[in-house]
Amino acid sequence: MEFSGTNLSFCFLFIAFATILNPIFALKSCEFPAIFNFGDSNSDTGAMPAAFLPPNPPYGKTYVQMTPERYSDGRLIIDFTVLNKLSAQSLNHPYLSAYLNSMGTNFSRGANFAAAGSTIRIPTSIIPHGISSPFSLDVQLQQFLQFKLKSQLIRKQGGVFATLMPKEELFPKALYTFDIGQNDIGDALLSKLTIEEVNASVPDVVNRFSANIQSIYNLGGRTFWIHNTGPIGCLPYILANFPSEKDDAGCAKPYNELAQYFNAKLNESIVHLRKNYPWAAFIYVDVYSVKYSLYTTPIKYGFELPLMACCGYGGMYNYSNNAGCGAKIVVNGSEVVVGSCDRPWVRVNWDGIHYTEAANKFVFDQISSGAFSQPPVPLSMSCMRFNNIAF
């Protein structure tokens, strides 16, 4: 039987859609026995509190079942990722422990290497004397390498700690999640670089990110769930520190454009990764669009005052560099603690930089469906390899 060019095109198109729609391939949930997360404060579940000091109350006030180890009033997107029952059943395990938290930690289902203030590139200004975390993505990668090696040594030694380590076969089957890049933009701006200078640095930042992904692939990672960065121009700390042209939502337009440029380059790098590593799954997750909807149509989703920090003090955005959430300040001659708004569950921003638990839950609910992913597959199917199909 001979095929014309039209018939061949139809045949390839049919195969592509059959791959997506065939229950044998597309409806089988991915089994993720472990999660390994990398990132900054948007997914830090205790790294920086373990390395330095935990955030003061009212951090953690909404989800009181855990100590204040997150830079929010409660849980983060990564917490809902772990608990999500719509994902593979094996994801329904306790919250992901920070690698740096050695106190009573169970790593049998994965580990979290994210640390607040972290950047993709190695920073030049480092906490406690600077503004960036010492745990850049390069360092997080080295921590993961040490964890992978030493965890297996501990398992071989046996004893009480062996059961707290992941089995070797979990690493290639695990979900590798990433949420980092916001601080490469924000910290550069706080270091007095111009928008043009930060913009010029983006290709190098993205190249460093891609190099780290390749390293994890070489260490056995096969399923990657990668968040882009959010609308930084909508965050109170940017609005308070960098007055600029506003968009219709009241966000700082040039700073959101900077984030969008970063996201475009990030997406390009992921497209290249799919081509170079066809046996891995690389999911690009557009959290920017979901978060931005909270600023353009907050009432639609049950939120209010999206540009104001819930926990803060001072100015039209309820944010000041000198009066952070939980800090002690003097007001009218009396010392007070910078506290929370009355209803954090209807607020978008927690402390001027980070999102509330309610906003994090909203974002997770949207992205877990796959509606904001490229390829457009839900989290529960993100191990599917669609790399040879054009979307």
mmCIF file of N, CA and C in Angstrom, residues 69-136:
data_model
loop_
_atom_site.group_PDB
_atom_site.id
_atom_site.type_symbol
_atom_site.label_atom_id
_atom_site.label_comp_id
_atom_site.label_asym_id
_atom_site.label_seq_id
_atom_site.Cartn_x
_atom_site.Cartn_y
_atom_site.Cartn_z
ATOM 1 N N GLU A 69 8.421 26.906 60.001
ATOM 2 C CA GLU A 69 9.610 26.600 59.205
ATOM 3 C C GLU A 69 9.445 27.026 57.756
ATOM 4 N N ARG A 70 8.302 27.646 57.456
ATOM 5 C CA ARG A 70 8.023 28.097 56.102
ATOM 6 C C ARG A 70 7.805 29.596 56.104
ATOM 7 N N TYR A 71 8.153 30.230 55.011
ATOM 8 C CA TYR A 71 8.023 31.686 54.919
ATOM 9 C C TYR A 71 6.638 32.043 54.376
ATOM 10 N N SER A 72 5.657 31.691 55.182
ATOM 11 C CA SER A 72 4.254 31.911 54.862
ATOM 12 C C SER A 72 3.467 31.746 56.145
ATOM 13 N N ASP A 73 2.164 31.964 56.060
ATOM 14 C CA ASP A 73 1.320 31.693 57.225
ATOM 15 C C ASP A 73 1.009 30.212 57.341
ATOM 16 N N GLY A 74 1.336 29.439 56.300
ATOM 17 C CA GLY A 74 1.031 28.014 56.326
ATOM 18 C C GLY A 74 1.785 27.254 55.256
ATOM 19 N N ARG A 75 1.061 26.393 54.569
ATOM 20 C CA ARG A 75 1.703 25.477 53.642
ATOM 21 C C ARG A 75 2.022 26.116 52.287
ATOM 22 N N LEU A 76 2.964 25.473 51.587
ATOM 23 C CA LEU A 76 3.465 25.946 50.310
ATOM 24 C C LEU A 76 2.965 25.045 49.184
ATOM 25 N N ILE A 77 3.249 25.438 47.960
ATOM 26 C CA ILE A 77 2.848 24.623 46.812
ATOM 27 C C ILE A 77 3.440 23.226 46.905
ATOM 28 N N ILE A 78 4.685 23.109 47.339
ATOM 29 C CA ILE A 78 5.321 21.795 47.433
ATOM 30 C C ILE A 78 4.608 20.907 48.456
ATOM 31 N N ASP A 79 4.064 21.510 49.513
ATOM 32 C CA ASP A 79 3.308 20.726 50.496
ATOM 33 C C ASP A 79 2.057 20.129 49.877
ATOM 34 N N PHE A 80 1.358 20.919 49.066
ATOM 35 C CA PHE A 80 0.151 20.416 48.421
ATOM 36 C C PHE A 80 0.495 19.415 47.318
ATOM 37 N N THR A 81 1.664 19.576 46.724
ATOM 38 C CA THR A 81 2.122 18.602 45.733
ATOM 39 C C THR A 81 2.285 17.231 46.382
ATOM 40 N N VAL A 82 2.895 17.216 47.554
ATOM 41 C CA VAL A 82 3.117 15.955 48.264
ATOM 42 C C VAL A 82 1.798 15.317 48.687
ATOM 43 N N LEU A 83 0.868 16.138 49.134
ATOM 44 C CA LEU A 83 -0.384 15.611 49.684
ATOM 45 C C LEU A 83 -1.444 15.319 48.633
ATOM 46 N N ASN A 84 -1.219 15.769 47.419
ATOM 47 C CA ASN A 84 -2.264 15.706 46.404
ATOM 48 C C ASN A 84 -2.727 14.276 46.112
ATOM 49 N N LYS A 85 -3.964 13.980 46.350
ATOM 50 C CA LYS A 85 -4.499 12.646 46.127
ATOM 51 C C LYS A 85 -4.830 12.393 44.657
ATOM 52 N N LEU A 86 -4.818 13.456 43.863
ATOM 53 C CA LEU A 86 -5.063 13.267 42.441
ATOM 54 C C LEU A 86 -3.813 12.775 41.734
ATOM 55 N N SER A 87 -2.675 12.926 42.372
ATOM 56 C CA SER A 87 -1.433 12.403 41.825
ATOM 57 C C SER A 87 -1.337 10.920 42.151
ATOM 58 N N ALA A 88 -0.217 10.349 41.826
ATOM 59 C CA ALA A 88 -0.016 8.930 42.145
ATOM 60 C C ALA A 88 -0.203 8.703 43.639
ATOM 61 N N GLN A 89 -0.734 7.562 43.981
ATOM 62 C CA GLN A 89 -1.038 7.271 45.380
ATOM 63 C C GLN A 89 0.194 7.387 46.265
ATOM 64 N N SER A 90 1.356 7.069 45.690
ATOM 65 C CA SER A 90 2.574 7.088 46.489
ATOM 66 C C SER A 90 2.986 8.494 46.907
ATOM 67 N N LEU A 91 2.339 9.533 46.311
ATOM 68 C CA LEU A 91 2.646 10.896 46.720
ATOM 69 C C LEU A 91 2.006 11.243 48.057
ATOM 70 N N ASN A 92 1.052 10.424 48.471
ATOM 71 C CA ASN A 92 0.324 10.735 49.695
ATOM 72 C C ASN A 92 1.128 10.285 50.918
ATOM 73 N N HIS A 93 2.241 10.997 51.164
ATOM 74 C CA HIS A 93 3.089 10.688 52.311
ATOM 75 C C HIS A 93 3.374 11.987 53.054
ATOM 76 N N PRO A 94 4.004 11.930 54.217
ATOM 77 C CA PRO A 94 4.193 13.142 55.019
ATOM 78 C C PRO A 94 4.950 14.229 54.269
ATOM 79 N N TYR A 95 4.871 15.438 54.807
ATOM 80 C CA TYR A 95 5.506 16.584 54.175
ATOM 81 C C TYR A 95 6.995 16.352 53.947
ATOM 82 N N LEU A 96 7.502 16.968 52.898
ATOM 83 C CA LEU A 96 8.887 16.765 52.497
ATOM 84 C C LEU A 96 9.832 17.446 53.478
ATOM 85 N N SER A 97 10.799 16.685 53.980
ATOM 86 C CA SER A 97 11.743 17.204 54.969
ATOM 87 C C SER A 97 12.889 17.939 54.293
ATOM 88 N N ALA A 98 13.336 19.022 54.921
ATOM 89 C CA ALA A 98 14.480 19.770 54.420
ATOM 90 C C ALA A 98 15.758 18.979 54.637
ATOM 91 N N TYR A 99 16.613 18.954 53.629
ATOM 92 C CA TYR A 99 17.882 18.230 53.716
ATOM 93 C C TYR A 99 18.727 18.733 54.877
ATOM 94 N N LEU A 100 18.697 20.031 55.142
ATOM 95 C CA LEU A 100 19.533 20.619 56.186
ATOM 96 C C LEU A 100 18.970 20.421 57.591
ATOM 97 N N ASN A 101 17.752 19.924 57.675
ATOM 98 C CA ASN A 101 17.135 19.721 58.984
ATOM 99 C C ASN A 101 17.420 18.298 59.455
ATOM 100 N N SER A 102 18.369 18.151 60.381
ATOM 101 C CA SER A 102 18.807 16.825 60.813
ATOM 102 C C SER A 102 18.040 16.294 62.015
ATOM 103 N N MET A 103 17.116 17.075 62.538
ATOM 104 C CA MET A 103 16.436 16.696 63.776
ATOM 105 C C MET A 103 15.216 15.814 63.487
ATOM 106 N N GLY A 104 15.356 14.525 63.753
ATOM 107 C CA GLY A 104 14.239 13.601 63.608
ATOM 108 C C GLY A 104 13.671 13.534 62.214
ATOM 109 N N THR A 105 14.528 13.577 61.205
ATOM 110 C CA THR A 105 14.082 13.690 59.826
ATOM 111 C C THR A 105 13.978 12.340 59.141
ATOM 112 N N ASN A 106 12.897 12.168 58.380
ATOM 113 C CA ASN A 106 12.669 10.951 57.609
ATOM 114 C C ASN A 106 12.801 11.284 56.128
ATOM 115 N N PHE A 107 13.804 10.711 55.469
ATOM 116 C CA PHE A 107 14.048 10.972 54.056
ATOM 117 C C PHE A 107 13.635 9.794 53.169
ATOM 118 N N SER A 108 12.873 8.869 53.700
ATOM 119 C CA SER A 108 12.557 7.655 52.952
ATOM 120 C C SER A 108 11.736 7.931 51.704
ATOM 121 N N ARG A 109 11.034 9.072 51.668
ATOM 122 C CA ARG A 109 10.205 9.414 50.515
ATOM 123 C C ARG A 109 10.719 10.651 49.788
ATOM 124 N N GLY A 110 11.983 11.004 50.023
ATOM 125 C CA GLY A 110 12.556 12.136 49.312
ATOM 126 C C GLY A 110 13.133 13.174 50.242
ATOM 127 N N ALA A 111 13.576 14.269 49.655
ATOM 128 C CA ALA A 111 14.203 15.334 50.438
ATOM 129 C C ALA A 111 14.019 16.655 49.720
ATOM 130 N N ASN A 112 14.046 17.728 50.503
ATOM 131 C CA ASN A 112 13.872 19.070 49.954
ATOM 132 C C ASN A 112 15.179 19.847 50.116
ATOM 133 N N PHE A 113 15.754 20.287 49.011
ATOM 134 C CA PHE A 113 17.012 21.021 49.027
ATOM 135 C C PHE A 113 16.806 22.528 48.864
ATOM 136 N N ALA A 114 15.565 22.957 48.711
ATOM 137 C CA ALA A 114 15.259 24.373 48.550
ATOM 138 C C ALA A 114 15.610 25.146 49.811
ATOM 139 N N ALA A 115 16.111 26.357 49.629
ATOM 140 C CA ALA A 115 16.460 27.212 50.763
ATOM 141 C C ALA A 115 16.094 28.653 50.436
ATOM 142 N N ALA A 116 15.498 29.331 51.403
ATOM 143 C CA ALA A 116 15.076 30.714 51.210
ATOM 144 C C ALA A 116 16.250 31.582 50.774
ATOM 145 N N GLY A 117 15.981 32.474 49.843
ATOM 146 C CA GLY A 117 17.006 33.390 49.361
ATOM 147 C C GLY A 117 17.923 32.810 48.313
ATOM 148 N N SER A 118 17.680 31.569 47.893
ATOM 149 C CA SER A 118 18.586 30.912 46.953
ATOM 150 C C SER A 118 18.416 31.449 45.539
ATOM 151 N N THR A 119 19.529 31.439 44.821
ATOM 152 C CA THR A 119 19.573 31.857 43.425
ATOM 153 C C THR A 119 20.057 30.700 42.564
ATOM 154 N N ILE A 120 19.892 30.843 41.269
ATOM 155 C CA ILE A 120 20.416 29.843 40.343
ATOM 156 C C ILE A 120 21.929 30.018 40.220
ATOM 157 N N ARG A 121 22.358 31.239 39.974
ATOM 158 C CA ARG A 121 23.789 31.512 39.891
ATOM 159 C C ARG A 121 24.383 31.677 41.289
ATOM 160 N N ILE A 122 25.680 31.435 41.403
ATOM 161 C CA ILE A 122 26.361 31.634 42.678
ATOM 162 C C ILE A 122 26.313 33.125 43.015
ATOM 163 N N PRO A 123 25.786 33.485 44.188
ATOM 164 C CA PRO A 123 25.611 34.906 44.524
ATOM 165 C C PRO A 123 26.908 35.568 44.959
ATOM 166 N N THR A 124 26.922 36.886 44.874
ATOM 167 C CA THR A 124 28.079 37.662 45.327
ATOM 168 C C THR A 124 27.843 38.294 46.692
ATOM 169 N N SER A 125 26.580 38.335 47.113
ATOM 170 C CA SER A 125 26.218 38.928 48.405
ATOM 171 C C SER A 125 25.471 37.876 49.215
ATOM 172 N N ILE A 126 26.120 37.327 50.251
ATOM 173 C CA ILE A 126 25.607 36.135 50.920
ATOM 174 C C ILE A 126 25.214 36.413 52.374
ATOM 175 N N ILE A 127 24.058 35.875 52.777
ATOM 176 C CA ILE A 127 23.594 35.914 54.164
ATOM 177 C C ILE A 127 24.647 35.254 55.057
ATOM 178 N N PRO A 128 24.947 35.790 56.246
ATOM 179 C CA PRO A 128 24.193 36.806 56.986
ATOM 180 C C PRO A 128 24.634 38.241 56.734
ATOM 181 N N HIS A 129 25.699 38.442 55.960
ATOM 182 C CA HIS A 129 26.168 39.803 55.719
ATOM 183 C C HIS A 129 25.642 40.386 54.415
ATOM 184 N N GLY A 130 25.029 39.546 53.596
ATOM 185 C CA GLY A 130 24.462 39.994 52.335
ATOM 186 C C GLY A 130 22.987 39.666 52.255
ATOM 187 N N ILE A 131 22.474 39.528 51.029
ATOM 188 C CA ILE A 131 21.030 39.336 50.861
ATOM 189 C C ILE A 131 20.662 37.968 50.289
ATOM 190 N N SER A 132 21.624 37.224 49.761
ATOM 191 C CA SER A 132 21.311 35.953 49.112
ATOM 192 C C SER A 132 21.707 34.763 49.977
ATOM 193 N N SER A 133 21.043 33.648 49.739
ATOM 194 C CA SER A 133 21.349 32.411 50.450
ATOM 195 C C SER A 133 22.691 31.852 49.985
ATOM 196 N N PRO A 134 23.434 31.202 50.885
ATOM 197 C CA PRO A 134 24.658 30.506 50.456
ATOM 198 C C PRO A 134 24.360 29.223 49.685
ATOM 199 N N PHE A 135 23.079 28.808 49.682
ATOM 200 C CA PHE A 135 22.698 27.531 49.087
ATOM 201 C C PHE A 135 22.107 27.736 47.686
ATOM 202 N N SER A 136 22.951 28.210 46.772
ATOM 203 C CA SER A 136 22.520 28.392 45.389
ATOM 204 C C SER A 136 22.193 27.035 44.776
#
